[in-house]
mmCIF file of C-alpha atoms in Angstrom:
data_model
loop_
_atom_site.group_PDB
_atom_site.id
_atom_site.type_symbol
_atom_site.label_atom_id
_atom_site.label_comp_id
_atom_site.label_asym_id
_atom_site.label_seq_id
_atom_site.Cartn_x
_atom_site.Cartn_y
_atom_site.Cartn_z
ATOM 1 C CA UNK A 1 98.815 119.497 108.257
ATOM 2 C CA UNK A 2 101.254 116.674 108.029
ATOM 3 C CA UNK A 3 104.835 116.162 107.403
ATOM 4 C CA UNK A 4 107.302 112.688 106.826
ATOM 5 C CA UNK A 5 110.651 111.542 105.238
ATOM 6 C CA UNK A 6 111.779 108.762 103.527
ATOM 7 C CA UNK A 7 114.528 106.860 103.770
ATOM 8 C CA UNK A 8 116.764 109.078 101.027
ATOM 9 C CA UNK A 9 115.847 112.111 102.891
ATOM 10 C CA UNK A 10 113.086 113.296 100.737
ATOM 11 C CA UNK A 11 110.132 115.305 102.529
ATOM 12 C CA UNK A 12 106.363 114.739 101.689
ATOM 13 C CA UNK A 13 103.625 117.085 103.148
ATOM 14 C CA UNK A 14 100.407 117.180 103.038
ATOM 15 C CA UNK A 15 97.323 119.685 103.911
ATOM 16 C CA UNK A 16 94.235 121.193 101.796
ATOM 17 C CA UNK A 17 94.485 124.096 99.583
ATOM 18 C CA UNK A 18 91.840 126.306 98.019
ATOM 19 C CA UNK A 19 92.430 126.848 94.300
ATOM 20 C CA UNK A 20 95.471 125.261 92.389
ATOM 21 C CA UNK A 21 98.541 123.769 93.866
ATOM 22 C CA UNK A 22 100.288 124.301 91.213
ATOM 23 C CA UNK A 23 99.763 125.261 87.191
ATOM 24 C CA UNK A 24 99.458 121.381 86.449
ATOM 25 C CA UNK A 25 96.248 120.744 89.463
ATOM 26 C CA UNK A 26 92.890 121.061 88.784
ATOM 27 C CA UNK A 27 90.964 122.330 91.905
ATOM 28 C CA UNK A 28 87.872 119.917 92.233
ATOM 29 C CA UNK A 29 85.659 122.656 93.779
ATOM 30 C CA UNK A 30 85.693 124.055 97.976
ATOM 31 C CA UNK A 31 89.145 123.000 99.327
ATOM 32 C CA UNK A 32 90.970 119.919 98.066
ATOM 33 C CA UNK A 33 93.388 117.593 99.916
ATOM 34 C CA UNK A 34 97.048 117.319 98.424
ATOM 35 C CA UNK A 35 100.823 116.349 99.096
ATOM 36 C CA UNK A 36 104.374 116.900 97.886
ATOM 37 C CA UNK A 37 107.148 115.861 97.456
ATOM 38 C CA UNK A 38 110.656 117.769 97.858
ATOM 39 C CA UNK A 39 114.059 116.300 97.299
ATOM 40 C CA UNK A 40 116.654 116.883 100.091
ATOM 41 C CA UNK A 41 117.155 120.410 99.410
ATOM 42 C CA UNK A 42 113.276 121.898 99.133
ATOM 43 C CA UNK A 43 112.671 121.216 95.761
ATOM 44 C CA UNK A 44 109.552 120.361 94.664
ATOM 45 C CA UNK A 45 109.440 117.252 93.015
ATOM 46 C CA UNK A 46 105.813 116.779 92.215
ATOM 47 C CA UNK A 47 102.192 117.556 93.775
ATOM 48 C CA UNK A 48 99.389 115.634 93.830
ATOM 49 C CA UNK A 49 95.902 117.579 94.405
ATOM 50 C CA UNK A 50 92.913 115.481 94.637
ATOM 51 C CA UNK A 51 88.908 116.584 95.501
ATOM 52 C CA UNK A 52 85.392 116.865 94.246
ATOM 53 C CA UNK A 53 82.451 118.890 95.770
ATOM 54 C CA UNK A 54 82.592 120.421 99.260
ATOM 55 C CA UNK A 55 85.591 120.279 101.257
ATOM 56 C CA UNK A 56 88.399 118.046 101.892
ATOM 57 C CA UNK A 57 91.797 117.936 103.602
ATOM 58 C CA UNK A 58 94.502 115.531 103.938
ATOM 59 C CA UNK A 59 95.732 115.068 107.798
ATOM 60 C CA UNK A 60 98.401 112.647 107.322
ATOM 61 C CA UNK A 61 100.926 110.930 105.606
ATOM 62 C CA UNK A 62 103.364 108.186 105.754
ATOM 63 C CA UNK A 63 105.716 106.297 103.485
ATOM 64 C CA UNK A 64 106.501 102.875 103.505
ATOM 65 C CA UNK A 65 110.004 101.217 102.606
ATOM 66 C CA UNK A 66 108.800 100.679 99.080
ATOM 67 C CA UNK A 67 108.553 104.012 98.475
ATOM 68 C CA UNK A 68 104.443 103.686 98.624
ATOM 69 C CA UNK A 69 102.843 107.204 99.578
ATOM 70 C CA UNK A 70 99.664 106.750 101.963
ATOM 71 C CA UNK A 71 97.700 109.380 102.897
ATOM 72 C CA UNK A 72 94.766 109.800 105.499
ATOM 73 C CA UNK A 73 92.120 112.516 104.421
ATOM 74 C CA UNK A 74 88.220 113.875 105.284
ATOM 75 C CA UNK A 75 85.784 114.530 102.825
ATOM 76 C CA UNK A 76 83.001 115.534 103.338
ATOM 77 C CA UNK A 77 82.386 113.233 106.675
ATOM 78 C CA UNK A 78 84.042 110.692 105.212
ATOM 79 C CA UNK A 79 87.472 109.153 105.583
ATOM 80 C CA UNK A 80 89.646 108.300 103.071
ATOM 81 C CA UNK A 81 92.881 106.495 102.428
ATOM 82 C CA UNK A 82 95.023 106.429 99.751
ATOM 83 C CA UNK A 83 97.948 104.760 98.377
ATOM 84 C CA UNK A 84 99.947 106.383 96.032
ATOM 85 C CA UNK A 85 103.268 104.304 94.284
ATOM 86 C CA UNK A 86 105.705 106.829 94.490
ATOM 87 C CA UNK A 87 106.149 107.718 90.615
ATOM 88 C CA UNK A 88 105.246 111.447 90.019
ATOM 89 C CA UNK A 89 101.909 110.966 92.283
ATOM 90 C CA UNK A 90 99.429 110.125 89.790
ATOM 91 C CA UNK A 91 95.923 107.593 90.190
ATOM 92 C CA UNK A 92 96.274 106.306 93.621
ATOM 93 C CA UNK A 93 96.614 102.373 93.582
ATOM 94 C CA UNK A 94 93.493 102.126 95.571
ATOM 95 C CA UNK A 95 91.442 104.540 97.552
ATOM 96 C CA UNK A 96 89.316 103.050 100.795
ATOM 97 C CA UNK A 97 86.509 104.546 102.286
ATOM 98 C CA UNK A 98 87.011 104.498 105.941
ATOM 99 C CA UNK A 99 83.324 105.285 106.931
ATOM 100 C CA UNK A 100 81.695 108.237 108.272
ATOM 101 C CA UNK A 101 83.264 110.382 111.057
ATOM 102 C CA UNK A 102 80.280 112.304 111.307
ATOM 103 C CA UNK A 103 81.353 115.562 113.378
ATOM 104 C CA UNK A 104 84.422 114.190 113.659
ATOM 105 C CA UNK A 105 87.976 113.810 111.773
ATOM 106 C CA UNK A 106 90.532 110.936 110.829
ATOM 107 C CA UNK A 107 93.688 112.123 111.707
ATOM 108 C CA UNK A 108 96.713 109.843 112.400
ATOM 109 C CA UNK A 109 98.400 107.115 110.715
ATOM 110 C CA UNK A 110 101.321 104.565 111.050
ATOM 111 C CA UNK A 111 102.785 101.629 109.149
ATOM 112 C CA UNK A 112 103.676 98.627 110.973
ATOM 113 C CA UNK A 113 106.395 95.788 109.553
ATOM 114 C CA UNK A 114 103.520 93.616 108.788
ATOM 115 C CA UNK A 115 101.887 95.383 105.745
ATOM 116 C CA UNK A 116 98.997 97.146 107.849
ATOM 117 C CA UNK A 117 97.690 100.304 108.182
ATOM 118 C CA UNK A 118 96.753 102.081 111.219
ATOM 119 C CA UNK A 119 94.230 104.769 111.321
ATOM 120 C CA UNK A 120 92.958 106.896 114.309
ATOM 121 C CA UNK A 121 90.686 109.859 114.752
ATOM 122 C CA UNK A 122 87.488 110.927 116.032
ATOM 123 C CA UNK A 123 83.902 109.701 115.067
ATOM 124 C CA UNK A 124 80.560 111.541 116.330
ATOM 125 C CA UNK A 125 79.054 108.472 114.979
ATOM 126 C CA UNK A 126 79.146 103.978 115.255
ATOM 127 C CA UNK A 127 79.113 104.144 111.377
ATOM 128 C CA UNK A 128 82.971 103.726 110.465
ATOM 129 C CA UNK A 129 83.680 100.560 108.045
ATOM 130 C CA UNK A 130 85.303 97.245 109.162
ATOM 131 C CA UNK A 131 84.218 94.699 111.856
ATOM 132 C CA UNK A 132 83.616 96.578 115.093
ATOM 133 C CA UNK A 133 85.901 94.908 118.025
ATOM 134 C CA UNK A 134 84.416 97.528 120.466
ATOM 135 C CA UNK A 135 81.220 99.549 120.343
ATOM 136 C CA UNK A 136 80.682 102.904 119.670
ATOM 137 C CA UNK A 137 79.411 104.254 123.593
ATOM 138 C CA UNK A 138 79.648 108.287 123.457
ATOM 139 C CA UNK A 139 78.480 111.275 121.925
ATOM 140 C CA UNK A 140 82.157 111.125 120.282
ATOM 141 C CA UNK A 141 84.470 108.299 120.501
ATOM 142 C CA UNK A 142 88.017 107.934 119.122
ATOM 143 C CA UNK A 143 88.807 105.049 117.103
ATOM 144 C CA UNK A 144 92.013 103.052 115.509
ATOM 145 C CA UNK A 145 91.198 101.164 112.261
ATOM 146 C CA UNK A 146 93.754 98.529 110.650
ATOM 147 C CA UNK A 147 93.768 98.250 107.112
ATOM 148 C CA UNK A 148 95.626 95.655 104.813
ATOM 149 C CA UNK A 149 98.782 98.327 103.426
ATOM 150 C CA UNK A 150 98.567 96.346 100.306
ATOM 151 C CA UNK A 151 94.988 95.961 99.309
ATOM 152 C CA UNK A 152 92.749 98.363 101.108
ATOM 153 C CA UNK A 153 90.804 96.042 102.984
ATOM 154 C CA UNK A 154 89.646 97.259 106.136
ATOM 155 C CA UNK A 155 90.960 94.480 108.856
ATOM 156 C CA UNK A 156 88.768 95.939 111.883
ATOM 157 C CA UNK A 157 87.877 99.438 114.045
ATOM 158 C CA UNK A 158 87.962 99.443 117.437
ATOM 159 C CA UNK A 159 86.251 102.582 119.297
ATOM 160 C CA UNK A 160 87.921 104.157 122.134
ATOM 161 C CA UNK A 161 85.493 106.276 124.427
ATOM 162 C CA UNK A 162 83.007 106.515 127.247
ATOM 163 C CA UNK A 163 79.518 107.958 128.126
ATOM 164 C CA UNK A 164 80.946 111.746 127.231
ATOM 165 C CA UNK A 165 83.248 112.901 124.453
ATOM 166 C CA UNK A 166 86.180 110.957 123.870
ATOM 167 C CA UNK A 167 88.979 111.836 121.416
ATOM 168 C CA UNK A 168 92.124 110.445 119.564
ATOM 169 C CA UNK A 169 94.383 112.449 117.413
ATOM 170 C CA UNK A 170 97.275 110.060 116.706
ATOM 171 C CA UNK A 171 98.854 106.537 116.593
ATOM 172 C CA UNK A 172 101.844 105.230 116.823
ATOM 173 C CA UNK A 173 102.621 101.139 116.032
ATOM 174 C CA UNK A 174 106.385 99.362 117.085
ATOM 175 C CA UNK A 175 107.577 97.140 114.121
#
């Protein structure tokens, strides 16, 4: 579902699989959201495989120039972000519940120069997390969150839409 670099040239993608990623993974059940990471030449470095009941699926990723691994999933309605420190995977440093997407699906991310977050998507409902600069008008409206890179803290949403069905599927930020 998603693909990035970092700055030595190693690759990190990112999807859902059903079962195990690989013999060290434990499948939490339904399909669970992961990402790897390859050296320069294809080789797998590690995998990280994460999930619990139902379904979920990561839908992008980014890493920052500290090597920090973020990575925008659904679960189950929900979105999630998580912030790996790039050291085999392992716990994530924190994991933030974006709020409910309802129908919908978080799926683009970007790192500014500041230490924030950006998150975009779609929501079929007004019930995403953070103060609201804009109000939730359609029967779908896209939607751009900012979260603090370093602690998780939602900073605000903003919905993007009008009467009808209104959609974002990515976001980019300069600096």
């Amino acid at each position: 579902n998603a693909v990035t670099t970092d700055a030595q040239g190693n690759i990190f993608v990112a999807g859902s699989v059903n079962g195990v990623i690989d013999g060290s993974q434990i499948s939490g059940g339904g399909s669970d959201a992961y990402f790897t990471k390859l050296d320069p030449n294809g080789n797998v470095v590690y995998s990280q495989q994460f999930g619990g009941a139902g379904d979920q699926a990561a839908t992008a990723i980014q890493v920052d120039n500290q090597g920090h691994v973020f990575v925008l999933y659904n679960s189950n309605g929900e979105a999630m972000l998580s912030e790996y420190a790039d050291a085999a995977g392992g716990s994530p440093l924190y994991t933030t519940d974006l709020g409910n997407v309802g129908s919908g699906s978080a799926t683009g991310l970007a790192l500014d120069g500041n230490g924030n977050v950006y998150v975009t998507g779609t929501t079929g409902s007004g019930d995403l997390n953070g103060t609201a600069q804009n109000a939730f008008t359609g029967t779908s409206d896209g939607f751009v969150q900012q979260v603090n890179a370093t602690t998780g803290a939602i900073n605000y949403v903003s919905y993007i839409g009008s009467s009808g069905a209104t959609q974002a599927t990515s976001v980019a930020v300069n600096g």
